[in-house]
Amino acid sequence: MYATRDVGMLLFGLIWTACFVLEETQAWGYKNGILHNSIWLEQAAGVYHRESRKGRYQLTYLEAKAVCRFEGGKLATYDQLEAARQIGFHVCAAGWFDRGRVGYPIVKSGSNCGFGKVGIIDYGYRLNKSERWDVYCYNPTAKECGGVLTDQQRIIQSPRYPEEYEDEQICYWHIRVRYGQQIRLRFLEFDVEEDTGCLADYLEIYDSYDDISGFAGRFCGDELPEDLLSTGNVMTLKFLSDSSVTAGGFQLEYLAIDFID
């Protein structure tokens, strides 16, 4: 009798364990060439890079915290930055993150960044909080302005679109699709403050992981830009607006396609 009861309890335990594992793994899936947890992916996509309006490497630690707080976020942790890097977040620019640490995420090392390494290039905890760097923020609920995009097809638009965008915006979209694919950008609407040289407000496109290399164009005005095709499986978009004069904004669509010889 005891043997029968033990077998019953063992079977119950196995069934309970199987149900628990099934429930926990339902959130996991294989998407865009990456095995990931959908909730974790949403959190990772909340990590983004910001620089000062004055340009690169202009923020002290306190100023970096203020930038993130102004947008409703906070400094990213090392683990959050690494989680974003795992799905393709690559920025060749050192920035502050949680607890006064400085570094940047590298997916593919190059001659100008990464020092031949892949991962979080970590400068460690900085004793001098007056040093000036960029910043990595975390805000999983505010993805309107930038983010890490791994979908096969998606619409990207300026903040508040179809309303006018606001002053002093800096948005980065890092697009990564499967290896062996390219990214086709098609502009649907475009209205960005026009000035000579596009120095005030502009959208920049880079055929690379970051905004250091692979410059493909800077756009402003109300003329619809032509379609763009990446040479690989990554692209970066940067939108910047200054402290005066806004416009209707933009809407564009990207589509992952199989590599064209």
Short mmCIF file of N, CA and C in Angstrom, two decimals, residues 59-61 96 127-133:
data_model
loop_
_atom_site.label_atom_id
_atom_site.label_comp_id
_atom_site.label_asym_id
_atom_site.label_seq_id
_atom_site.Cartn_x
_atom_site.Cartn_y
_atom_site.Cartn_z
N LEU A 59 28.57 64.93 -20.51
CA LEU A 59 27.74 64.79 -19.32
C LEU A 59 28.54 64.30 -18.11
N THR A 60 28.43 65.04 -17.00
CA THR A 60 28.95 64.53 -15.74
C THR A 60 27.99 63.45 -15.23
N TYR A 61 28.36 62.78 -14.15
CA TYR A 61 27.49 61.73 -13.61
C TYR A 61 26.14 62.29 -13.18
N TRP A 96 27.83 56.77 -18.98
CA TRP A 96 27.53 56.43 -17.60
C TRP A 96 26.42 55.41 -17.54
N LEU A 127 35.91 57.19 -10.00
CA LEU A 127 36.04 57.93 -8.75
C LEU A 127 35.71 59.41 -8.95
N ASN A 128 36.06 59.92 -10.12
CA ASN A 128 35.79 61.33 -10.44
C ASN A 128 34.46 61.43 -11.17
N LYS A 129 33.40 61.81 -10.46
CA LYS A 129 32.08 61.90 -11.06
C LYS A 129 31.91 63.14 -11.94
N SER A 130 32.96 63.95 -12.03
CA SER A 130 32.92 65.12 -12.92
C SER A 130 33.46 64.80 -14.30
N GLU A 131 33.95 63.58 -14.49
CA GLU A 131 34.34 63.17 -15.84
C GLU A 131 33.13 63.28 -16.76
N ARG A 132 33.38 63.48 -18.04
CA ARG A 132 32.28 63.72 -18.98
C ARG A 132 32.20 62.58 -20.01
N TRP A 133 31.01 61.96 -20.04
CA TRP A 133 30.73 60.87 -20.95
C TRP A 133 29.30 61.02 -21.48
#
